[in-house]
Amino acid sequence: MNYEFATELISQHVVKYGVHVQPPIMLKDEKTKLQDYCNWLIEQAPEAFETLLSGPNQLRVQKSFVLASNRRVDMPTFILTARGPLFTFPERLYIDQPQDVDLGDKNRIFRKALDELRSRFSDRTVRRVGVIHEMVFDTGQFNSLEIIASNLKSDVWKERVRNLNIHLEAPREGKNVNLDIRPTHVTRARRNHANMPEQDVLFGIIVNVDINNQNIKGDLPKSQVNDILTFAADYVPDELIRFLNNEY
């Protein structure tokens, strides 16, 4: 099927920064220290961090993003996972329609947050840093499963497939580049000219790209962190879209 991926077809785009720390930062052992760190995030980058939510088994910071027509969306922008901190910054959200979220330089926010994390938890080593782009490409009325399946050579496979999840590992320049591609769809209710309820099915393609450093011994140098961030910024979206469109 003739479908061309393009930046203007991205209906949703979220950027995540993951940090793998050793030994792990445990909430039960470092709660006060983590709360102080979260308060620092809120003070230093209020455009991305707003409210600290802390409980016996959870710690996160969320932000209320103002969209068109004064709509608000609350999102966790910092959480502590089993592997380490995870920062989540929206770039475009689909709320009734695609809406851009301007946070400025997300890499700068993350760099400062990581530097402060290293300073406050100097007994830990950073083993891995990853930049994850989670995107949905709008395909409208075109069945996204058929679009993805068109990359298969076997006609029998194309005819019989009812779902398709593609995982690709395509390392580049000493970095892991992992892609996950799968179809999605939403059903939206509407009323026709006779004021009778009808449903529209809108299709899309989920593309997740995880770019991170390959295994190292010891602490990940700041220069390599910057290299990963720069590579990811160059790869997404332009090079990624060329790859998805088989333009190599």
PDB file of C-alpha atoms in Angstrom:
ATOM      1  CA  MET A   1       0.000   0.000   0.000  1.00  0.00           C
ATOM      2  CA  ASN A   2       1.337   3.405  -0.975  1.00  0.00           C
ATOM      3  CA  TYR A   3       1.672   5.294   2.316  1.00  0.00           C
ATOM      4  CA  GLU A   4       4.353   7.886   2.955  1.00  0.00           C
ATOM      5  CA  PHE A   5       5.449   8.609   6.519  1.00  0.00           C
ATOM      6  CA  ALA A   6       5.849  12.351   7.148  1.00  0.00           C
ATOM      7  CA  THR A   7       6.315  14.666  10.128  1.00  0.00           C
ATOM      8  CA  GLU A   8       2.983  16.375   9.506  1.00  0.00           C
ATOM      9  CA  LEU A   9       1.240  13.010   9.924  1.00  0.00           C
ATOM     10  CA  ILE A  10       2.500  12.580  13.501  1.00  0.00           C
ATOM     11  CA  SER A  11      -0.620  12.944  15.645  1.00  0.00           C
ATOM     12  CA  GLN A  12       1.096  12.211  18.964  1.00  0.00           C
ATOM     13  CA  HIS A  13       4.734  12.412  20.034  1.00  0.00           C
ATOM     14  CA  VAL A  14       6.180  11.874  23.500  1.00  0.00           C
ATOM     15  CA  VAL A  15       9.899  11.947  24.327  1.00  0.00           C
ATOM     16  CA  LYS A  16      11.267   9.933  27.251  1.00  0.00           C
ATOM     17  CA  TYR A  17      14.715   9.922  28.844  1.00  0.00           C
ATOM     18  CA  GLY A  18      15.623   6.825  30.814  1.00  0.00           C
ATOM     19  CA  VAL A  19      18.572   6.486  33.190  1.00  0.00           C
ATOM     20  CA  HIS A  20      19.822   3.082  34.354  1.00  0.00           C
ATOM     21  CA  VAL A  21      21.531   3.527  37.716  1.00  0.00           C
ATOM     22  CA  GLN A  22      23.610   1.009  39.674  1.00  0.00           C
ATOM     23  CA  PRO A  23      23.068   0.164  42.427  1.00  0.00           C
ATOM     24  CA  PRO A  24      19.355   1.004  42.095  1.00  0.00           C
ATOM     25  CA  ILE A  25      17.935   3.996  43.943  1.00  0.00           C
ATOM     26  CA  MET A  26      15.382   2.512  46.336  1.00  0.00           C
ATOM     27  CA  LEU A  27      12.468   4.664  47.444  1.00  0.00           C
ATOM     28  CA  LYS A  28      12.311   3.081  50.895  1.00  0.00           C
ATOM     29  CA  ASP A  29      15.976   3.918  51.526  1.00  0.00           C
ATOM     30  CA  GLU A  30      16.271   7.320  49.838  1.00  0.00           C
ATOM     31  CA  LYS A  31      12.823   8.874  50.148  1.00  0.00           C
ATOM     32  CA  THR A  32      13.869  12.175  51.732  1.00  0.00           C
ATOM     33  CA  LYS A  33      16.757  12.576  49.314  1.00  0.00           C
ATOM     34  CA  LEU A  34      14.487  11.829  46.358  1.00  0.00           C
ATOM     35  CA  GLN A  35      11.859  14.288  47.556  1.00  0.00           C
ATOM     36  CA  ASP A  36      14.511  16.998  47.808  1.00  0.00           C
ATOM     37  CA  TYR A  37      15.607  16.166  44.272  1.00  0.00           C
ATOM     38  CA  CYS A  38      12.023  16.380  42.992  1.00  0.00           C
ATOM     39  CA  ASN A  39      11.556  19.756  44.666  1.00  0.00           C
ATOM     40  CA  TRP A  40      14.745  20.907  42.950  1.00  0.00           C
ATOM     41  CA  LEU A  41      13.294  19.815  39.585  1.00  0.00           C
ATOM     42  CA  ILE A  42      10.128  21.811  40.244  1.00  0.00           C
ATOM     43  CA  GLU A  43      12.126  24.895  41.218  1.00  0.00           C
ATOM     44  CA  GLN A  44      14.620  24.728  38.353  1.00  0.00           C
ATOM     45  CA  ALA A  45      12.316  23.717  35.474  1.00  0.00           C
ATOM     46  CA  PRO A  46       8.701  24.689  36.269  1.00  0.00           C
ATOM     47  CA  GLU A  47       7.847  24.429  32.569  1.00  0.00           C
ATOM     48  CA  ALA A  48       8.268  20.642  32.862  1.00  0.00           C
ATOM     49  CA  PHE A  49       7.780  19.806  36.546  1.00  0.00           C
ATOM     50  CA  GLU A  50       4.996  21.088  38.763  1.00  0.00           C
ATOM     51  CA  THR A  51       3.561  18.866  41.510  1.00  0.00           C
ATOM     52  CA  LEU A  52       5.266  16.258  43.687  1.00  0.00           C
ATOM     53  CA  LEU A  53       3.165  13.189  44.468  1.00  0.00           C
ATOM     54  CA  SER A  54       4.674  10.974  47.133  1.00  0.00           C
ATOM     55  CA  GLY A  55       3.341   7.892  48.887  1.00  0.00           C
ATOM     56  CA  PRO A  56       4.633   4.769  50.633  1.00  0.00           C
ATOM     57  CA  ASN A  57       5.314   2.986  47.339  1.00  0.00           C
ATOM     58  CA  GLN A  58       5.465   5.728  44.740  1.00  0.00           C
ATOM     59  CA  LEU A  59       7.194   8.981  43.949  1.00  0.00           C
ATOM     60  CA  ARG A  60       6.557  11.091  40.899  1.00  0.00           C
ATOM     61  CA  VAL A  61       6.314  14.636  39.636  1.00  0.00           C
ATOM     62  CA  GLN A  62       3.551  15.637  37.280  1.00  0.00           C
ATOM     63  CA  LYS A  63       2.756  18.658  35.158  1.00  0.00           C
ATOM     64  CA  SER A  64      -0.580  20.089  34.038  1.00  0.00           C
ATOM     65  CA  PHE A  65      -0.211  21.109  30.388  1.00  0.00           C
ATOM     66  CA  VAL A  66      -2.575  23.764  29.021  1.00  0.00           C
ATOM     67  CA  LEU A  67      -3.827  23.031  25.506  1.00  0.00           C
ATOM     68  CA  ALA A  68      -6.253  24.716  23.130  1.00  0.00           C
ATOM     69  CA  SER A  69      -9.604  25.917  24.495  1.00  0.00           C
ATOM     70  CA  ASN A  70      -8.072  25.877  27.993  1.00  0.00           C
ATOM     71  CA  ARG A  71      -8.069  22.091  28.049  1.00  0.00           C
ATOM     72  CA  ARG A  72      -5.625  20.645  30.568  1.00  0.00           C
ATOM     73  CA  VAL A  73      -3.791  17.342  30.548  1.00  0.00           C
ATOM     74  CA  ASP A  74      -1.962  16.042  33.618  1.00  0.00           C
ATOM     75  CA  MET A  75       1.090  13.918  32.860  1.00  0.00           C
ATOM     76  CA  PRO A  76       3.814  12.395  35.039  1.00  0.00           C
ATOM     77  CA  THR A  77       7.078  13.973  33.872  1.00  0.00           C
ATOM     78  CA  PHE A  78       9.341  12.231  36.403  1.00  0.00           C
ATOM     79  CA  ILE A  79       8.938   8.800  37.955  1.00  0.00           C
ATOM     80  CA  LEU A  80      11.307   6.417  39.689  1.00  0.00           C
ATOM     81  CA  THR A  81      11.317   2.975  38.051  1.00  0.00           C
ATOM     82  CA  ALA A  82      13.085  -0.203  39.128  1.00  0.00           C
ATOM     83  CA  ARG A  83      15.946   0.597  36.727  1.00  0.00           C
ATOM     84  CA  GLY A  84      16.192   4.270  37.564  1.00  0.00           C
ATOM     85  CA  PRO A  85      14.666   7.685  36.851  1.00  0.00           C
ATOM     86  CA  LEU A  86      12.415   8.185  33.830  1.00  0.00           C
ATOM     87  CA  PHE A  87      11.645  11.653  32.459  1.00  0.00           C
ATOM     88  CA  THR A  88       8.659  12.073  30.116  1.00  0.00           C
ATOM     89  CA  PHE A  89       8.082  15.198  28.019  1.00  0.00           C
ATOM     90  CA  PRO A  90       5.193  15.575  25.542  1.00  0.00           C
ATOM     91  CA  GLU A  91       5.929  17.156  22.194  1.00  0.00           C
ATOM     92  CA  ARG A  92       2.534  16.672  20.563  1.00  0.00           C
ATOM     93  CA  LEU A  93      -0.665  15.312  22.116  1.00  0.00           C
ATOM     94  CA  TYR A  94      -3.857  14.213  20.425  1.00  0.00           C
ATOM     95  CA  ILE A  95      -6.729  15.750  22.380  1.00  0.00           C
ATOM     96  CA  ASP A  96      -9.613  16.178  19.904  1.00  0.00           C
ATOM     97  CA  GLN A  97      -6.880  17.106  17.420  1.00  0.00           C
ATOM     98  CA  PRO A  98      -3.056  17.132  17.349  1.00  0.00           C
ATOM     99  CA  GLN A  99      -1.793  19.858  19.675  1.00  0.00           C
ATOM    100  CA  ASP A 100       1.838  20.857  20.075  1.00  0.00           C
ATOM    101  CA  VAL A 101       3.394  21.298  23.515  1.00  0.00           C
ATOM    102  CA  ASP A 102       6.315  23.731  23.651  1.00  0.00           C
ATOM    103  CA  LEU A 103       8.723  22.866  26.457  1.00  0.00           C
ATOM    104  CA  GLY A 104      11.701  24.522  24.861  1.00  0.00           C
ATOM    105  CA  ASP A 105      14.961  22.570  24.842  1.00  0.00           C
ATOM    106  CA  LYS A 106      14.087  19.171  26.314  1.00  0.00           C
ATOM    107  CA  ASN A 107      17.691  17.984  26.053  1.00  0.00           C
ATOM    108  CA  ARG A 108      18.824  20.942  28.162  1.00  0.00           C
ATOM    109  CA  ILE A 109      16.227  20.153  30.831  1.00  0.00           C
ATOM    110  CA  PHE A 110      17.348  16.533  30.932  1.00  0.00           C
ATOM    111  CA  ARG A 111      21.072  17.377  31.022  1.00  0.00           C
ATOM    112  CA  LYS A 112      20.603  19.626  34.056  1.00  0.00           C
ATOM    113  CA  ALA A 113      18.408  17.031  35.757  1.00  0.00           C
ATOM    114  CA  LEU A 114      20.976  14.282  35.146  1.00  0.00           C
ATOM    115  CA  ASP A 115      23.873  16.428  36.386  1.00  0.00           C
ATOM    116  CA  GLU A 116      21.963  17.152  39.597  1.00  0.00           C
ATOM    117  CA  LEU A 117      21.071  13.479  39.984  1.00  0.00           C
ATOM    118  CA  ARG A 118      24.741  12.508  39.713  1.00  0.00           C
ATOM    119  CA  SER A 119      25.654  15.160  42.270  1.00  0.00           C
ATOM    120  CA  ARG A 120      23.053  14.088  44.828  1.00  0.00           C
ATOM    121  CA  PHE A 121      23.637  10.359  44.346  1.00  0.00           C
ATOM    122  CA  SER A 122      27.392  10.370  43.812  1.00  0.00           C
ATOM    123  CA  ASP A 123      27.730   6.827  45.156  1.00  0.00           C
ATOM    124  CA  ARG A 124      25.819   5.510  42.123  1.00  0.00           C
ATOM    125  CA  THR A 125      27.043   4.927  38.592  1.00  0.00           C
ATOM    126  CA  VAL A 126      25.055   5.692  35.459  1.00  0.00           C
ATOM    127  CA  ARG A 127      25.315   2.616  33.257  1.00  0.00           C
ATOM    128  CA  ARG A 128      22.938   3.544  30.479  1.00  0.00           C
ATOM    129  CA  VAL A 129      21.076   6.562  29.128  1.00  0.00           C
ATOM    130  CA  GLY A 130      18.329   6.184  26.564  1.00  0.00           C
ATOM    131  CA  VAL A 131      16.173   8.541  24.534  1.00  0.00           C
ATOM    132  CA  ILE A 132      12.815   7.060  23.611  1.00  0.00           C
ATOM    133  CA  HIS A 133      10.525   8.644  21.042  1.00  0.00           C
ATOM    134  CA  GLU A 134       6.954   7.338  21.100  1.00  0.00           C
ATOM    135  CA  MET A 135       4.994   8.463  18.041  1.00  0.00           C
ATOM    136  CA  VAL A 136       1.695   7.765  16.347  1.00  0.00           C
ATOM    137  CA  PHE A 137       1.491   8.372  12.595  1.00  0.00           C
ATOM    138  CA  ASP A 138      -2.033   9.094  11.387  1.00  0.00           C
ATOM    139  CA  THR A 139      -3.184   6.932   8.465  1.00  0.00           C
ATOM    140  CA  GLY A 140      -6.787   8.143   8.478  1.00  0.00           C
ATOM    141  CA  GLN A 141      -9.156   5.658   6.832  1.00  0.00           C
ATOM    142  CA  PHE A 142      -6.290   3.518   5.523  1.00  0.00           C
ATOM    143  CA  ASN A 143      -5.964   0.273   7.479  1.00  0.00           C
ATOM    144  CA  SER A 144      -2.620   0.569   9.263  1.00  0.00           C
ATOM    145  CA  LEU A 145      -2.237  -3.217   9.532  1.00  0.00           C
ATOM    146  CA  GLU A 146      -2.332  -3.482   5.745  1.00  0.00           C
ATOM    147  CA  ILE A 147       0.220  -0.679   5.436  1.00  0.00           C
ATOM    148  CA  ILE A 148       2.681  -2.452   7.731  1.00  0.00           C
ATOM    149  CA  ALA A 149       1.967  -5.859   6.164  1.00  0.00           C
ATOM    150  CA  SER A 150       2.784  -4.467   2.712  1.00  0.00           C
ATOM    151  CA  ASN A 151       6.453  -4.742   3.730  1.00  0.00           C
ATOM    152  CA  LEU A 152       6.118  -8.533   3.833  1.00  0.00           C
ATOM    153  CA  LYS A 153       7.205 -10.440   0.743  1.00  0.00           C
ATOM    154  CA  SER A 154       4.816 -13.379   1.086  1.00  0.00           C
ATOM    155  CA  ASP A 155       1.316 -12.765  -0.283  1.00  0.00           C
ATOM    156  CA  VAL A 156       0.022 -15.573   1.933  1.00  0.00           C
ATOM    157  CA  TRP A 157       1.382 -13.815   5.015  1.00  0.00           C
ATOM    158  CA  LYS A 158      -0.200 -10.536   3.909  1.00  0.00           C
ATOM    159  CA  GLU A 159      -3.589 -12.188   3.441  1.00  0.00           C
ATOM    160  CA  ARG A 160      -3.612 -14.138   6.694  1.00  0.00           C
ATOM    161  CA  VAL A 161      -2.052 -11.721   9.157  1.00  0.00           C
ATOM    162  CA  ARG A 162      -4.498 -10.236  11.676  1.00  0.00           C
ATOM    163  CA  ASN A 163      -1.995  -8.397  13.823  1.00  0.00           C
ATOM    164  CA  LEU A 164       1.635  -7.489  13.339  1.00  0.00           C
ATOM    165  CA  ASN A 165       4.245  -6.180  15.763  1.00  0.00           C
ATOM    166  CA  ILE A 166       7.688  -5.543  14.304  1.00  0.00           C
ATOM    167  CA  HIS A 167      10.759  -5.216  16.529  1.00  0.00           C
ATOM    168  CA  LEU A 168      13.963  -4.108  14.824  1.00  0.00           C
ATOM    169  CA  GLU A 169      17.421  -3.800  16.327  1.00  0.00           C
ATOM    170  CA  ALA A 170      19.512  -1.610  14.041  1.00  0.00           C
ATOM    171  CA  PRO A 171      22.644  -0.402  15.897  1.00  0.00           C
ATOM    172  CA  ARG A 172      24.373   2.671  14.485  1.00  0.00           C
ATOM    173  CA  GLU A 173      27.637   4.396  15.323  1.00  0.00           C
ATOM    174  CA  GLY A 174      28.177   2.417  18.518  1.00  0.00           C
ATOM    175  CA  LYS A 175      24.637   2.992  19.777  1.00  0.00           C
ATOM    176  CA  ASN A 176      21.645   0.713  20.144  1.00  0.00           C
ATOM    177  CA  VAL A 177      18.757   1.795  17.920  1.00  0.00           C
ATOM    178  CA  ASN A 178      15.665  -0.294  18.615  1.00  0.00           C
ATOM    179  CA  LEU A 179      12.380   0.212  16.784  1.00  0.00           C
ATOM    180  CA  ASP A 180       8.933  -1.162  17.565  1.00  0.00           C
ATOM    181  CA  ILE A 181       6.241  -0.731  14.914  1.00  0.00           C
ATOM    182  CA  ARG A 182       2.627  -1.807  15.259  1.00  0.00           C
ATOM    183  CA  PRO A 183      -0.842  -0.809  14.037  1.00  0.00           C
ATOM    184  CA  THR A 184      -3.472   0.910  16.133  1.00  0.00           C
ATOM    185  CA  HIS A 185      -6.955   2.297  15.658  1.00  0.00           C
ATOM    186  CA  VAL A 186      -9.571   4.288  17.515  1.00  0.00           C
ATOM    187  CA  THR A 187     -13.349   4.275  17.166  1.00  0.00           C
ATOM    188  CA  ARG A 188     -15.017   7.668  17.419  1.00  0.00           C
ATOM    189  CA  ALA A 189     -18.737   8.243  17.804  1.00  0.00           C
ATOM    190  CA  ARG A 190     -20.469  10.921  15.723  1.00  0.00           C
ATOM    191  CA  ARG A 191     -23.927  11.817  14.485  1.00  0.00           C
ATOM    192  CA  ASN A 192     -24.918  11.831  10.826  1.00  0.00           C
ATOM    193  CA  HIS A 193     -27.179  14.286   9.018  1.00  0.00           C
ATOM    194  CA  ALA A 194     -30.247  12.472  10.368  1.00  0.00           C
ATOM    195  CA  ASN A 195     -28.860  12.909  13.903  1.00  0.00           C
ATOM    196  CA  MET A 196     -28.348   9.161  14.160  1.00  0.00           C
ATOM    197  CA  PRO A 197     -25.270   7.831  15.977  1.00  0.00           C
ATOM    198  CA  GLU A 198     -22.527   6.428  13.782  1.00  0.00           C
ATOM    199  CA  GLN A 199     -18.942   5.370  14.332  1.00  0.00           C
ATOM    200  CA  ASP A 200     -15.765   6.244  12.493  1.00  0.00           C
ATOM    201  CA  VAL A 201     -12.678   4.062  12.666  1.00  0.00           C
ATOM    202  CA  LEU A 202      -9.426   6.002  12.408  1.00  0.00           C
ATOM    203  CA  PHE A 203      -6.157   4.144  11.941  1.00  0.00           C
ATOM    204  CA  GLY A 204      -2.577   4.893  12.896  1.00  0.00           C
ATOM    205  CA  ILE A 205       0.880   3.375  13.164  1.00  0.00           C
ATOM    206  CA  ILE A 206       2.710   3.386  16.478  1.00  0.00           C
ATOM    207  CA  VAL A 207       6.466   3.832  16.070  1.00  0.00           C
ATOM    208  CA  ASN A 208       8.653   3.700  19.171  1.00  0.00           C
ATOM    209  CA  VAL A 209      12.385   4.378  18.853  1.00  0.00           C
ATOM    210  CA  ASP A 210      14.760   3.642  21.735  1.00  0.00           C
ATOM    211  CA  ILE A 211      18.303   4.996  21.311  1.00  0.00           C
ATOM    212  CA  ASN A 212      20.793   4.154  24.046  1.00  0.00           C
ATOM    213  CA  ASN A 213      24.451   3.405  24.645  1.00  0.00           C
ATOM    214  CA  GLN A 214      25.888  -0.066  24.297  1.00  0.00           C
ATOM    215  CA  ASN A 215      27.211  -1.891  27.358  1.00  0.00           C
ATOM    216  CA  ILE A 216      30.069  -0.196  29.188  1.00  0.00           C
ATOM    217  CA  LYS A 217      32.057  -0.809  32.332  1.00  0.00           C
ATOM    218  CA  GLY A 218      31.797   1.820  35.024  1.00  0.00           C
ATOM    219  CA  ASP A 219      30.133   5.217  34.827  1.00  0.00           C
ATOM    220  CA  LEU A 220      28.858   6.594  31.518  1.00  0.00           C
ATOM    221  CA  PRO A 221      30.924   9.712  30.701  1.00  0.00           C
ATOM    222  CA  LYS A 222      29.146  13.009  30.176  1.00  0.00           C
ATOM    223  CA  SER A 223      30.585  13.192  26.656  1.00  0.00           C
ATOM    224  CA  GLN A 224      28.833   9.948  25.730  1.00  0.00           C
ATOM    225  CA  VAL A 225      25.561  11.198  27.180  1.00  0.00           C
ATOM    226  CA  ASN A 226      25.822  14.290  24.987  1.00  0.00           C
ATOM    227  CA  ASP A 227      26.674  12.082  22.005  1.00  0.00           C
ATOM    228  CA  ILE A 228      23.522  10.006  22.531  1.00  0.00           C
ATOM    229  CA  LEU A 229      21.342  13.112  22.828  1.00  0.00           C
ATOM    230  CA  THR A 230      22.855  14.640  19.689  1.00  0.00           C
ATOM    231  CA  PHE A 231      22.509  11.415  17.707  1.00  0.00           C
ATOM    232  CA  ALA A 232      18.872  10.995  18.764  1.00  0.00           C
ATOM    233  CA  ALA A 233      18.064  14.591  17.781  1.00  0.00           C
ATOM    234  CA  ASP A 234      19.577  13.993  14.332  1.00  0.00           C
ATOM    235  CA  TYR A 235      17.900  10.608  13.884  1.00  0.00           C
ATOM    236  CA  VAL A 236      14.352  11.623  14.846  1.00  0.00           C
ATOM    237  CA  PRO A 237      12.395  12.489  12.845  1.00  0.00           C
ATOM    238  CA  ASP A 238      14.232  12.972   9.535  1.00  0.00           C
ATOM    239  CA  GLU A 239      16.416   9.869   9.297  1.00  0.00           C
ATOM    240  CA  LEU A 240      13.747   7.727  10.936  1.00  0.00           C
ATOM    241  CA  ILE A 241      11.169   8.763   8.336  1.00  0.00           C
ATOM    242  CA  ARG A 242      13.578   8.005   5.493  1.00  0.00           C
ATOM    243  CA  PHE A 243      14.098   4.566   7.020  1.00  0.00           C
ATOM    244  CA  LEU A 244      10.353   3.956   7.371  1.00  0.00           C
ATOM    245  CA  ASN A 245       9.820   5.026   3.748  1.00  0.00           C
ATOM    246  CA  ASN A 246      12.604   2.703   2.492  1.00  0.00           C
ATOM    247  CA  GLU A 247      14.511   5.671   1.063  1.00  0.00           C
ATOM    248  CA  TYR A 248      18.016   4.343   1.791  1.00  0.00           C
TER     249      TYR A 248
END
